[in-house]
PDB file of C-alpha atoms and ligand atoms in Angstrom:
ATOM      1  CA  MET A   1     -26.135  39.055 206.108  1.00 34.00           C
ATOM      2  CA  ALA A   2     -22.798  37.868 204.846  1.00 42.00           C
ATOM      3  CA  SER A   3     -24.174  34.870 202.978  1.00 44.00           C
ATOM      4  CA  PRO A   4     -25.253  35.943 199.471  1.00 49.00           C
ATOM      5  CA  GLY A   5     -22.704  38.700 198.879  1.00 58.00           C
ATOM      6  CA  SER A   6     -19.727  37.346 200.791  1.00 79.00           C
ATOM      7  CA  LYS A   7     -16.623  36.627 198.777  1.00 89.00           C
ATOM      8  CA  LYS A   8     -15.822  32.987 198.168  1.00 96.00           C
ATOM      9  CA  LEU A   9     -12.836  31.844 200.169  1.00 98.00           C
ATOM     10  CA  THR A  10     -10.104  30.620 197.817  1.00 97.00           C
ATOM     11  CA  GLY A  11      -6.340  30.212 197.739  1.00 98.00           C
ATOM     12  CA  LEU A  12      -4.169  29.719 200.776  1.00 98.00           C
ATOM     13  CA  VAL A  13      -5.377  30.149 204.339  1.00 98.00           C
ATOM     14  CA  ALA A  14      -2.743  30.026 207.082  1.00 98.00           C
ATOM     15  CA  ALA A  15      -3.855  28.086 210.155  1.00 98.00           C
ATOM     16  CA  THR A  16      -2.200  30.412 212.618  1.00 98.00           C
ATOM     17  CA  PHE A  17      -0.178  29.559 215.702  1.00 98.00           C
ATOM     18  CA  THR A  18      -1.142  31.293 218.941  1.00 98.00           C
ATOM     19  CA  PRO A  19       1.626  33.545 220.232  1.00 98.00           C
ATOM     20  CA  LEU A  20       2.320  33.086 223.939  1.00 98.00           C
ATOM     21  CA  THR A  21       4.618  34.939 226.301  1.00 98.00           C
ATOM     22  CA  PRO A  22       7.475  32.929 227.824  1.00 97.00           C
ATOM     23  CA  GLU A  23       5.189  32.548 230.880  1.00 97.00           C
ATOM     24  CA  GLY A  24       2.498  30.943 228.730  1.00 97.00           C
ATOM     25  CA  GLU A  25      -0.045  33.780 228.533  1.00 98.00           C
ATOM     26  CA  ILE A  26      -1.566  34.839 225.204  1.00 98.00           C
ATOM     27  CA  ASN A  27       0.641  37.462 223.577  1.00 98.00           C
ATOM     28  CA  LEU A  28      -1.648  39.737 221.588  1.00 98.00           C
ATOM     29  CA  ALA A  29       1.158  42.143 220.696  1.00 98.00           C
ATOM     30  CA  MET A  30       2.642  39.582 218.279  1.00 98.00           C
ATOM     31  CA  ILE A  31      -0.471  39.392 216.119  1.00 98.00           C
ATOM     32  CA  GLY A  32       0.107  42.626 214.183  1.00 98.00           C
ATOM     33  CA  PRO A  33       3.675  41.666 213.164  1.00 98.00           C
ATOM     34  CA  TYR A  34       2.483  38.117 212.411  1.00 98.00           C
ATOM     35  CA  ILE A  35      -0.102  39.452 209.939  1.00 98.00           C
ATOM     36  CA  ASP A  36       2.534  41.618 208.247  1.00 98.00           C
ATOM     37  CA  PHE A  37       4.832  38.600 207.917  1.00 98.00           C
ATOM     38  CA  LEU A  38       2.098  36.530 206.245  1.00 98.00           C
ATOM     39  CA  LEU A  39       1.214  39.314 203.827  1.00 98.00           C
ATOM     40  CA  GLU A  40       4.697  40.527 202.990  1.00 98.00           C
ATOM     41  CA  LYS A  41       6.799  37.378 203.145  1.00 98.00           C
ATOM     42  CA  GLN A  42       4.327  34.633 202.248  1.00 98.00           C
ATOM     43  CA  GLY A  43       1.697  36.329 200.106  1.00 98.00           C
ATOM     44  CA  VAL A  44      -0.957  34.715 202.324  1.00 98.00           C
ATOM     45  CA  ARG A  45      -4.072  36.866 202.785  1.00 98.00           C
ATOM     46  CA  ASN A  46      -6.416  34.615 204.764  1.00 98.00           C
ATOM     47  CA  VAL A  47      -6.134  33.161 208.245  1.00 98.00           C
ATOM     48  CA  PHE A  48      -7.832  30.410 210.208  1.00 98.00           C
ATOM     49  CA  VAL A  49      -7.627  31.298 213.889  1.00 98.00           C
ATOM     50  CA  ASN A  50      -7.939  29.138 217.045  1.00 98.00           C
ATOM     51  CA  GLY A  51      -7.887  25.852 215.107  1.00 98.00           C
ATOM     52  CA  THR A  52      -5.623  22.857 215.597  1.00 98.00           C
ATOM     53  CA  THR A  53      -2.414  24.716 214.825  1.00 98.00           C
ATOM     54  CA  GLY A  54      -3.597  27.564 217.046  1.00 98.00           C
ATOM     55  CA  GLU A  55      -4.151  25.091 219.928  1.00 98.00           C
ATOM     56  CA  GLY A  56      -7.699  26.486 220.084  1.00 98.00           C
ATOM     57  CA  MET A  57      -9.026  23.642 222.232  1.00 98.00           C
ATOM     58  CA  SER A  58      -6.359  24.384 224.863  1.00 98.00           C
ATOM     59  CA  PHE A  59      -7.553  27.934 225.542  1.00 98.00           C
ATOM     60  CA  SER A  60     -10.395  29.241 227.645  1.00 98.00           C
ATOM     61  CA  VAL A  61     -13.443  30.822 226.030  1.00 98.00           C
ATOM     62  CA  GLU A  62     -12.252  34.211 227.304  1.00 98.00           C
ATOM     63  CA  GLU A  63      -8.774  33.768 225.799  1.00 98.00           C
ATOM     64  CA  ARG A  64     -10.248  32.607 222.505  1.00 99.00           C
ATOM     65  CA  LYS A  65     -12.422  35.733 222.371  1.00 98.00           C
ATOM     66  CA  ARG A  66      -9.491  38.027 222.953  1.00 98.00           C
ATOM     67  CA  LEU A  67      -7.471  36.237 220.267  1.00 99.00           C
ATOM     68  CA  ALA A  68     -10.316  36.330 217.739  1.00 98.00           C
ATOM     69  CA  GLU A  69     -10.884  40.016 218.385  1.00 98.00           C
ATOM     70  CA  GLU A  70      -7.225  40.902 217.954  1.00 98.00           C
ATOM     71  CA  TRP A  71      -6.883  38.948 214.690  1.00 98.00           C
ATOM     72  CA  CYS A  72     -10.026  40.637 213.321  1.00 98.00           C
ATOM     73  CA  GLN A  73      -8.994  44.127 214.425  1.00 98.00           C
ATOM     74  CA  ARG A  74      -5.379  43.898 213.249  1.00 98.00           C
ATOM     75  CA  GLY A  75      -6.388  42.153 210.041  1.00 98.00           C
ATOM     76  CA  LYS A  76      -8.986  44.749 209.079  1.00 97.00           C
ATOM     77  CA  GLY A  77      -8.169  46.345 205.711  1.00 97.00           C
ATOM     78  CA  LYS A  78      -5.123  44.066 205.362  1.00 98.00           C
ATOM     79  CA  LEU A  79      -6.239  40.441 205.337  1.00 98.00           C
ATOM     80  CA  GLU A  80      -8.926  39.242 202.961  1.00 98.00           C
ATOM     81  CA  GLN A  81     -10.632  36.885 205.385  1.00 98.00           C
ATOM     82  CA  VAL A  82     -10.332  35.942 209.039  1.00 98.00           C
ATOM     83  CA  ILE A  83     -12.078  32.643 209.775  1.00 98.00           C
ATOM     84  CA  VAL A  84     -12.516  31.884 213.463  1.00 98.00           C
ATOM     85  CA  HIS A  85     -12.761  28.322 214.699  1.00 98.00           C
ATOM     86  CA  VAL A  86     -15.432  28.230 217.432  1.00 98.00           C
ATOM     87  CA  GLY A  87     -15.776  24.494 218.067  1.00 98.00           C
ATOM     88  CA  CYS A  88     -15.855  23.362 221.727  1.00 98.00           C
ATOM     89  CA  MET A  89     -17.027  20.326 223.669  1.00 98.00           C
ATOM     90  CA  SER A  90     -19.890  22.429 225.028  1.00 98.00           C
ATOM     91  CA  LEU A  91     -22.548  23.616 222.608  1.00 98.00           C
ATOM     92  CA  LYS A  92     -23.090  26.694 224.802  1.00 98.00           C
ATOM     93  CA  ASP A  93     -19.418  27.673 224.638  1.00 98.00           C
ATOM     94  CA  SER A  94     -19.448  27.248 220.850  1.00 98.00           C
ATOM     95  CA  GLN A  95     -22.533  29.427 220.576  1.00 98.00           C
ATOM     96  CA  ASP A  96     -20.957  32.055 222.781  1.00 98.00           C
ATOM     97  CA  LEU A  97     -17.842  32.099 220.581  1.00 98.00           C
ATOM     98  CA  ALA A  98     -19.911  32.162 217.373  1.00 98.00           C
ATOM     99  CA  ARG A  99     -21.891  35.187 218.586  1.00 98.00           C
ATOM    100  CA  HIS A 100     -18.682  36.883 219.606  1.00 98.00           C
ATOM    101  CA  ALA A 101     -17.019  36.164 216.230  1.00 98.00           C
ATOM    102  CA  ALA A 102     -19.945  37.888 214.501  1.00 98.00           C
ATOM    103  CA  GLU A 103     -19.651  40.899 216.832  1.00 98.00           C
ATOM    104  CA  VAL A 104     -15.933  41.390 216.228  1.00 98.00           C
ATOM    105  CA  GLY A 105     -16.266  41.191 212.445  1.00 98.00           C
ATOM    106  CA  ALA A 106     -14.976  37.730 211.534  1.00 98.00           C
ATOM    107  CA  ASP A 107     -15.522  36.735 207.898  1.00 98.00           C
ATOM    108  CA  GLY A 108     -16.616  33.224 208.761  1.00 98.00           C
ATOM    109  CA  ILE A 109     -16.708  30.593 211.472  1.00 98.00           C
ATOM    110  CA  ALA A 110     -15.764  26.940 211.495  1.00 98.00           C
ATOM    111  CA  VAL A 111     -16.732  24.134 213.849  1.00 98.00           C
ATOM    112  CA  ILE A 112     -15.049  20.810 214.557  1.00 98.00           C
ATOM    113  CA  ALA A 113     -16.985  17.723 215.701  1.00 98.00           C
ATOM    114  CA  PRO A 114     -17.166  17.456 219.492  1.00 98.00           C
ATOM    115  CA  SER A 115     -14.941  14.559 220.469  1.00 97.00           C
ATOM    116  CA  PHE A 116     -15.411  13.579 224.109  1.00 97.00           C
ATOM    117  CA  PHE A 117     -19.023  12.592 223.677  1.00 98.00           C
ATOM    118  CA  LYS A 118     -18.951  11.866 219.969  1.00 98.00           C
ATOM    119  CA  PRO A 119     -21.950  12.375 217.674  1.00 98.00           C
ATOM    120  CA  SER A 120     -23.353   8.920 216.958  1.00 97.00           C
ATOM    121  CA  ASP A 121     -24.226   9.690 213.358  1.00 98.00           C
ATOM    122  CA  ALA A 122     -24.137  12.432 210.719  1.00 98.00           C
ATOM    123  CA  ASP A 123     -27.525  13.705 211.801  1.00 98.00           C
ATOM    124  CA  ALA A 124     -26.390  14.274 215.407  1.00 98.00           C
ATOM    125  CA  LEU A 125     -23.349  16.175 214.176  1.00 98.00           C
ATOM    126  CA  ARG A 126     -25.439  18.263 211.751  1.00 98.00           C
ATOM    127  CA  GLN A 127     -27.783  19.192 214.592  1.00 98.00           C
ATOM    128  CA  PHE A 128     -24.858  20.311 216.735  1.00 98.00           C
ATOM    129  CA  LEU A 129     -23.439  22.382 213.852  1.00 98.00           C
ATOM    130  CA  GLN A 130     -26.878  23.837 213.142  1.00 98.00           C
ATOM    131  CA  GLU A 131     -27.314  25.062 216.713  1.00 98.00           C
ATOM    132  CA  VAL A 132     -23.959  26.816 216.604  1.00 98.00           C
ATOM    133  CA  ALA A 133     -24.521  28.319 213.143  1.00 98.00           C
ATOM    134  CA  ALA A 134     -27.944  29.628 214.159  1.00 98.00           C
ATOM    135  CA  THR A 135     -26.359  32.022 216.660  1.00 98.00           C
ATOM    136  CA  ALA A 136     -24.359  33.737 213.873  1.00 97.00           C
ATOM    137  CA  GLN A 137     -26.669  33.470 210.907  1.00 92.00           C
ATOM    138  CA  GLY A 138     -25.042  36.230 208.897  1.00 90.00           C
ATOM    139  CA  LEU A 139     -21.633  34.575 208.966  1.00 97.00           C
ATOM    140  CA  PRO A 140     -20.449  32.005 206.442  1.00 98.00           C
ATOM    141  CA  PHE A 141     -20.217  28.680 208.237  1.00 98.00           C
ATOM    142  CA  TYR A 142     -17.676  25.930 207.544  1.00 98.00           C
ATOM    143  CA  TYR A 143     -17.573  22.396 208.873  1.00 98.00           C
ATOM    144  CA  TYR A 144     -14.055  21.450 209.980  1.00 98.00           C
ATOM    145  CA  HIS A 145     -13.436  17.768 209.275  1.00 98.00           C
ATOM    146  CA  ILE A 146     -10.362  16.350 211.043  1.00 98.00           C
ATOM    147  CA  PRO A 147     -11.102  12.719 211.925  1.00 98.00           C
ATOM    148  CA  ALA A 148      -7.539  11.824 212.974  1.00 97.00           C
ATOM    149  CA  LEU A 149      -7.786  14.269 215.877  1.00 97.00           C
ATOM    150  CA  THR A 150     -11.474  14.120 216.785  1.00 97.00           C
ATOM    151  CA  GLY A 151     -11.854  10.365 216.375  1.00 97.00           C
ATOM    152  CA  VAL A 152     -15.172  11.179 214.690  1.00 98.00           C
ATOM    153  CA  ASN A 153     -14.924   9.091 211.551  1.00 97.00           C
ATOM    154  CA  LEU A 154     -18.185  10.067 209.893  1.00 98.00           C
ATOM    155  CA  ARG A 155     -17.844  10.629 206.165  1.00 98.00           C
ATOM    156  CA  ALA A 156     -17.862  14.356 205.397  1.00 98.00           C
ATOM    157  CA  ARG A 157     -20.100  13.594 202.429  1.00 98.00           C
ATOM    158  CA  ASP A 158     -22.727  12.249 204.834  1.00 98.00           C
ATOM    159  CA  VAL A 159     -22.392  15.296 207.073  1.00 98.00           C
ATOM    160  CA  VAL A 160     -23.029  17.751 204.212  1.00 98.00           C
ATOM    161  CA  GLU A 161     -26.061  15.840 202.916  1.00 98.00           C
ATOM    162  CA  GLY A 162     -28.911  18.376 202.823  1.00 97.00           C
ATOM    163  CA  ILE A 163     -26.958  20.639 205.158  1.00 98.00           C
ATOM    164  CA  GLU A 164     -28.176  23.908 203.645  1.00 97.00           C
ATOM    165  CA  LYS A 165     -31.706  23.054 204.711  1.00 96.00           C
ATOM    166  CA  CYS A 166     -30.646  23.280 208.354  1.00 95.00           C
ATOM    167  CA  ILE A 167     -27.715  25.690 207.942  1.00 98.00           C
ATOM    168  CA  PRO A 168     -28.572  28.371 205.336  1.00 97.00           C
ATOM    169  CA  SER A 169     -25.210  30.063 206.006  1.00 97.00           C
ATOM    170  CA  PHE A 170     -23.269  26.900 205.101  1.00 98.00           C
ATOM    171  CA  HIS A 171     -20.319  27.860 202.900  1.00 98.00           C
ATOM    172  CA  GLY A 172     -18.172  24.772 202.695  1.00 98.00           C
ATOM    173  CA  LEU A 173     -15.688  22.681 204.537  1.00 98.00           C
ATOM    174  CA  LYS A 174     -12.152  22.416 205.665  1.00 98.00           C
ATOM    175  CA  PHE A 175     -11.247  18.829 204.941  1.00 98.00           C
ATOM    176  CA  SER A 176      -8.242  17.647 206.925  1.00 98.00           C
ATOM    177  CA  GLY A 177      -8.349  13.983 206.085  1.00 97.00           C
ATOM    178  CA  GLN A 178      -6.613  11.587 203.733  1.00 97.00           C
ATOM    179  CA  ASP A 179      -9.746  10.053 202.267  1.00 98.00           C
ATOM    180  CA  LEU A 180      -9.802  11.510 198.774  1.00 98.00           C
ATOM    181  CA  LEU A 181     -12.835   9.438 197.831  1.00 98.00           C
ATOM    182  CA  ASP A 182     -14.825  11.241 200.518  1.00 98.00           C
ATOM    183  CA  PHE A 183     -13.306  14.590 199.519  1.00 98.00           C
ATOM    184  CA  GLY A 184     -14.125  14.043 195.833  1.00 98.00           C
ATOM    185  CA  GLN A 185     -17.703  13.192 196.718  1.00 98.00           C
ATOM    186  CA  CYS A 186     -17.993  16.404 198.748  1.00 98.00           C
ATOM    187  CA  VAL A 187     -16.721  18.376 195.741  1.00 98.00           C
ATOM    188  CA  SER A 188     -19.134  16.743 193.336  1.00 98.00           C
ATOM    189  CA  TYR A 189     -22.056  17.392 195.721  1.00 98.00           C
ATOM    190  CA  SER A 190     -21.039  20.987 196.501  1.00 97.00           C
ATOM    191  CA  GLN A 191     -22.848  24.191 195.529  1.00 96.00           C
ATOM    192  CA  PRO A 192     -21.030  26.878 193.494  1.00 96.00           C
ATOM    193  CA  HIS A 193     -20.735  29.233 196.491  1.00 96.00           C
ATOM    194  CA  TRP A 194     -19.172  26.598 198.761  1.00 98.00           C
ATOM    195  CA  SER A 195     -15.432  26.562 199.364  1.00 98.00           C
ATOM    196  CA  LEU A 196     -13.831  23.172 199.533  1.00 98.00           C
ATOM    197  CA  LEU A 197     -10.634  23.749 201.441  1.00 98.00           C
ATOM    198  CA  TYR A 198      -8.119  20.953 201.741  1.00 98.00           C
ATOM    199  CA  GLY A 199      -6.085  20.563 204.934  1.00 98.00           C
ATOM    200  CA  MET A 200      -3.304  18.051 204.354  1.00 98.00           C
ATOM    201  CA  ASP A 201      -0.500  20.142 203.000  1.00 98.00           C
ATOM    202  CA  GLU A 202       1.570  17.120 201.908  1.00 98.00           C
ATOM    203  CA  GLN A 203      -1.001  16.058 199.292  1.00 98.00           C
ATOM    204  CA  LEU A 204      -2.676  19.312 198.267  1.00 98.00           C
ATOM    205  CA  LEU A 205      -2.037  18.748 194.558  1.00 98.00           C
ATOM    206  CA  ALA A 206      -4.200  15.629 194.558  1.00 98.00           C
ATOM    207  CA  ALA A 207      -7.039  17.619 196.157  1.00 98.00           C
ATOM    208  CA  LEU A 208      -6.621  20.423 193.600  1.00 98.00           C
ATOM    209  CA  ALA A 209      -7.009  17.864 190.826  1.00 98.00           C
ATOM    210  CA  LEU A 210     -10.306  16.837 192.444  1.00 98.00           C
ATOM    211  CA  GLY A 211     -11.533  20.440 192.579  1.00 98.00           C
ATOM    212  CA  ALA A 212     -10.392  21.968 195.881  1.00 98.00           C
ATOM    213  CA  ASN A 213     -10.928  25.752 195.907  1.00 98.00           C
ATOM    214  CA  GLY A 214      -8.122  26.403 198.329  1.00 98.00           C
ATOM    215  CA  ALA A 215      -6.234  25.068 201.311  1.00 98.00           C
ATOM    216  CA  VAL A 216      -6.036  25.686 205.043  1.00 98.00           C
ATOM    217  CA  GLY A 217      -2.815  24.547 206.626  1.00 98.00           C
ATOM    218  CA  SER A 218      -0.107  25.069 209.161  1.00 98.00           C
ATOM    219  CA  THR A 219       2.797  25.011 206.723  1.00 98.00           C
ATOM    220  CA  TYR A 220       1.435  27.988 204.756  1.00 98.00           C
ATOM    221  CA  ASN A 221       2.759  30.093 207.634  1.00 98.00           C
ATOM    222  CA  TYR A 222       6.287  29.518 206.335  1.00 98.00           C
ATOM    223  CA  LEU A 223       5.905  27.700 203.000  1.00 98.00           C
ATOM    224  CA  GLY A 224       3.086  29.945 201.781  1.00 98.00           C
ATOM    225  CA  SER A 225       5.064  31.575 199.045  1.00 98.00           C
ATOM    226  CA  LYS A 226       6.211  28.169 197.765  1.00 98.00           C
ATOM    227  CA  VAL A 227       2.697  26.761 197.785  1.00 98.00           C
ATOM    228  CA  ASN A 228       1.325  29.912 196.106  1.00 98.00           C
ATOM    229  CA  SER A 229       3.666  29.005 193.232  1.00 98.00           C
ATOM    230  CA  LEU A 230       2.219  25.495 193.281  1.00 98.00           C
ATOM    231  CA  LEU A 231      -1.308  26.940 193.003  1.00 98.00           C
ATOM    232  CA  SER A 232      -0.401  29.162 190.085  1.00 98.00           C
ATOM    233  CA  ALA A 233       1.437  26.360 188.270  1.00 98.00           C
ATOM    234  CA  PHE A 234      -1.661  24.203 188.699  1.00 98.00           C
ATOM    235  CA  ASP A 235      -3.937  27.013 187.440  1.00 98.00           C
ATOM    236  CA  LYS A 236      -1.778  27.419 184.345  1.00 98.00           C
ATOM    237  CA  GLY A 237      -1.862  23.692 183.663  1.00 98.00           C
ATOM    238  CA  GLU A 238       1.873  23.327 184.347  1.00 98.00           C
ATOM    239  CA  LEU A 239       1.469  20.012 186.043  1.00 98.00           C
ATOM    240  CA  SER A 240       5.090  18.911 186.153  1.00 98.00           C
ATOM    241  CA  GLN A 241       6.064  22.200 187.804  1.00 98.00           C
ATOM    242  CA  ALA A 242       3.204  21.848 190.307  1.00 98.00           C
ATOM    243  CA  ARG A 243       4.334  18.299 191.063  1.00 98.00           C
ATOM    244  CA  ASN A 244       7.905  19.406 191.562  1.00 98.00           C
ATOM    245  CA  LEU A 245       6.760  22.001 194.116  1.00 98.00           C
ATOM    246  CA  GLN A 246       4.530  19.479 195.905  1.00 98.00           C
ATOM    247  CA  PHE A 247       7.466  17.042 196.084  1.00 98.00           C
ATOM    248  CA  GLN A 248       9.569  19.732 197.770  1.00 98.00           C
ATOM    249  CA  VAL A 249       6.869  20.266 200.405  1.00 98.00           C
ATOM    250  CA  GLN A 250       6.664  16.485 200.859  1.00 98.00           C
ATOM    251  CA  ASP A 251      10.446  16.278 201.360  1.00 97.00           C
ATOM    252  CA  VAL A 252      10.305  18.886 204.120  1.00 98.00           C
ATOM    253  CA  LEU A 253       7.345  17.246 205.841  1.00 98.00           C
ATOM    254  CA  SER A 254       8.633  13.698 205.661  1.00 97.00           C
ATOM    255  CA  TYR A 255      11.932  14.904 207.123  1.00 98.00           C
ATOM    256  CA  ALA A 256      10.049  16.734 209.896  1.00 97.00           C
ATOM    257  CA  VAL A 257       7.917  13.663 210.643  1.00 97.00           C
ATOM    258  CA  LYS A 258      11.067  11.541 210.981  1.00 97.00           C
ATOM    259  CA  GLN A 259      12.397  14.013 213.534  1.00 94.00           C
ATOM    260  CA  GLY A 260       9.084  14.000 215.413  1.00 94.00           C
ATOM    261  CA  PHE A 261       6.572  16.617 214.248  1.00 96.00           C
ATOM    262  CA  ASP A 262       3.645  17.963 216.222  1.00 96.00           C
ATOM    263  CA  VAL A 263       2.026  21.358 216.787  1.00 98.00           C
ATOM    264  CA  ALA A 264       4.681  22.266 219.388  1.00 98.00           C
ATOM    265  CA  VAL A 265       7.540  21.524 216.989  1.00 98.00           C
ATOM    266  CA  ASN A 266       5.691  23.284 214.206  1.00 98.00           C
ATOM    267  CA  LYS A 267       5.220  26.412 216.322  1.00 98.00           C
ATOM    268  CA  GLN A 268       8.896  26.557 217.275  1.00 98.00           C
ATOM    269  CA  LEU A 269       9.785  25.981 213.623  1.00 98.00           C
ATOM    270  CA  MET A 270       7.659  28.989 212.667  1.00 98.00           C
ATOM    271  CA  SER A 271       9.412  31.131 215.298  1.00 98.00           C
ATOM    272  CA  GLU A 272      12.778  30.023 213.930  1.00 98.00           C
ATOM    273  CA  VAL A 273      11.935  30.594 210.260  1.00 98.00           C
ATOM    274  CA  SER A 274       9.967  33.846 210.676  1.00 98.00           C
ATOM    275  CA  GLY A 275      11.891  35.478 213.508  1.00 98.00           C
ATOM    276  CA  LEU A 276       8.577  36.067 215.327  1.00 98.00           C
ATOM    277  CA  ALA A 277       8.783  35.042 218.996  1.00 98.00           C
ATOM    278  CA  LEU A 278       5.693  32.856 219.249  1.00 98.00           C
ATOM    279  CA  GLY A 279       6.642  31.387 222.605  1.00 98.00           C
ATOM    280  CA  PRO A 280       6.038  27.928 224.038  1.00 98.00           C
ATOM    281  CA  PRO A 281       3.062  25.670 223.387  1.00 98.00           C
ATOM    282  CA  ARG A 282       0.488  25.212 226.137  1.00 98.00           C
ATOM    283  CA  LEU A 283       0.363  21.975 228.114  1.00 97.00           C
ATOM    284  CA  PRO A 284      -0.228  19.148 227.420  1.00 97.00           C
ATOM    285  CA  LEU A 285       2.031  19.986 224.453  1.00 98.00           C
ATOM    286  CA  LYS A 286       5.668  20.239 225.474  1.00 96.00           C
ATOM    287  CA  PRO A 287       8.457  22.310 223.990  1.00 95.00           C
ATOM    288  CA  CYS A 288      10.966  20.463 221.896  1.00 93.00           C
ATOM    289  CA  PRO A 289      14.789  20.662 222.153  1.00 93.00           C
ATOM    290  CA  HIS A 290      16.194  23.467 220.019  1.00 94.00           C
ATOM    291  CA  PRO A 291      18.672  21.416 217.920  1.00 94.00           C
ATOM    292  CA  ARG A 292      15.804  19.410 216.461  1.00 95.00           C
ATOM    293  CA  ILE A 293      14.038  22.624 215.461  1.00 97.00           C
ATOM    294  CA  LEU A 294      17.207  23.950 213.857  1.00 97.00           C
ATOM    295  CA  SER A 295      17.649  20.855 211.756  1.00 96.00           C
ATOM    296  CA  ILE A 296      14.056  21.036 210.461  1.00 97.00           C
ATOM    297  CA  ALA A 297      14.411  24.792 209.884  1.00 98.00           C
ATOM    298  CA  GLN A 298      17.476  24.095 207.739  1.00 97.00           C
ATOM    299  CA  LYS A 299      15.447  21.711 205.640  1.00 97.00           C
ATOM    300  CA  VAL A 300      12.776  24.411 205.193  1.00 97.00           C
ATOM    301  CA  GLN A 301      15.395  27.001 204.223  1.00 95.00           C
ATOM    302  CA  GLN A 302      16.741  24.635 201.559  1.00 95.00           C
ATOM    303  CA  VAL A 303      13.479  24.697 199.633  1.00 94.00           C
ATOM    304  CA  LEU A 304      12.777  28.429 199.990  1.00 90.00           C
TER     305      LEU A 304
HETATM  306  C1  LIG B   1      -3.002  18.031 212.358  1.00 74.46           C
HETATM  307  C2  LIG B   1      -2.706  19.341 211.694  1.00 74.46           C
HETATM  308  O1  LIG B   1      -2.093  20.196 212.274  1.00 74.46           O
HETATM  309  N1  LIG B   1      -3.161  19.477 210.468  1.00 74.46           N
HETATM  310  C3  LIG B   1      -2.950  20.659 209.705  1.00 74.46           C
HETATM  311  C4  LIG B   1      -4.251  21.155 209.211  1.00 74.46           C
HETATM  312  O2  LIG B   1      -5.261  20.514 209.166  1.00 74.46           O
HETATM  313  C5  LIG B   1      -2.024  20.476 208.509  1.00 74.46           C
HETATM  314  O3  LIG B   1      -1.697  21.736 207.995  1.00 74.46           O
HETATM  315  C6  LIG B   1      -0.772  19.725 208.877  1.00 74.46           C
HETATM  316  O4  LIG B   1      -0.090  20.411 209.901  1.00 74.46           O
HETATM  317  C7  LIG B   1       0.165  19.562 207.683  1.00 74.46           C
HETATM  318  O5  LIG B   1      -0.514  18.965 206.644  1.00 74.46           O
HETATM  319  C8  LIG B   1       1.398  18.781 208.047  1.00 74.46           C
HETATM  320  O6  LIG B   1       1.086  17.455 208.357  1.00 74.46           O
HETATM  321  C1  LIG B   2      -4.560  23.195 209.745  1.00 74.46           C
HETATM  322  C2  LIG B   2      -5.735  23.748 210.330  1.00 74.46           C
HETATM  323  O1  LIG B   2      -6.623  24.102 209.669  1.00 74.46           O
HETATM  324  C3  LIG B   2      -5.775  23.932 211.740  1.00 74.46           C
HETATM  325  O2  LIG B   2      -4.716  24.003 212.307  1.00 74.46           O
HETATM  326  O3  LIG B   2      -6.857  24.021 212.296  1.00 74.46           O
END
């Protein structure tokens, strides 16, 4: 059982991109070098696999298993934690992925709200999460809250109400929303062994002030070292330094948003900045013209 003894997830967690070949097939051979890049160049020791950034919902169950297995195998003895996102529209697929994540040695699993048929209330969502978690009881379980993408606008605080009664392996949440009132209320309700991980990289400092234990995000793939400095400035109480670093991240992201920023652009940006050939996105995402990537990459380089 991972639950009582498992190490609390803190600090930065990179939401990884999924490497594809130029033909659009999963490219497992890139995962080893990707892990080395995160460790050596970014100082990032945790990953969140098959999530939004990883286009998890665009891959088949079989592909997601192969990806999860490769990240766990390659990360063994190197990464601190590999969290596998196992959310699907089908409860059965999610359970299958949860069982598989436990078999291949993941350190935790996360589940997003199903979004085609949406849960009508917090209780319906909790029941869905419970049925997934029950298939991997020894694994720390995280709820992945991302209302802008799921369209499921339930308050996270309502979702976590009494959640440990139905999910004993519950270990926290990844909160990718702007509602800091809801986030704060999750923190104040949380248990000491829960990890409250914030997921909007542009306003992490505000979440840290409210008690976030760490952050899961796409930009920690290439701004990880910068944001590690932000975390240590915050820990030392050097607030003006932390603010300065957050403002730099905000400058990069607001520039990127003006150019048009989505997971496809972000993935190409990572290839450009890291030198890792991560390949194209999968449809319905479309590749973006290279000059736009170069101009955003320049902006990233300026703050490194
Ligand atoms: C929608 C999306 O990809 N969200 C990511 C994680 O939740 C974030 O890391 C954002 O990419 C980041 O905050 C930039 O907006
Ligand atoms: C950012 C994040 O956590 C994700 O891409 O799933």
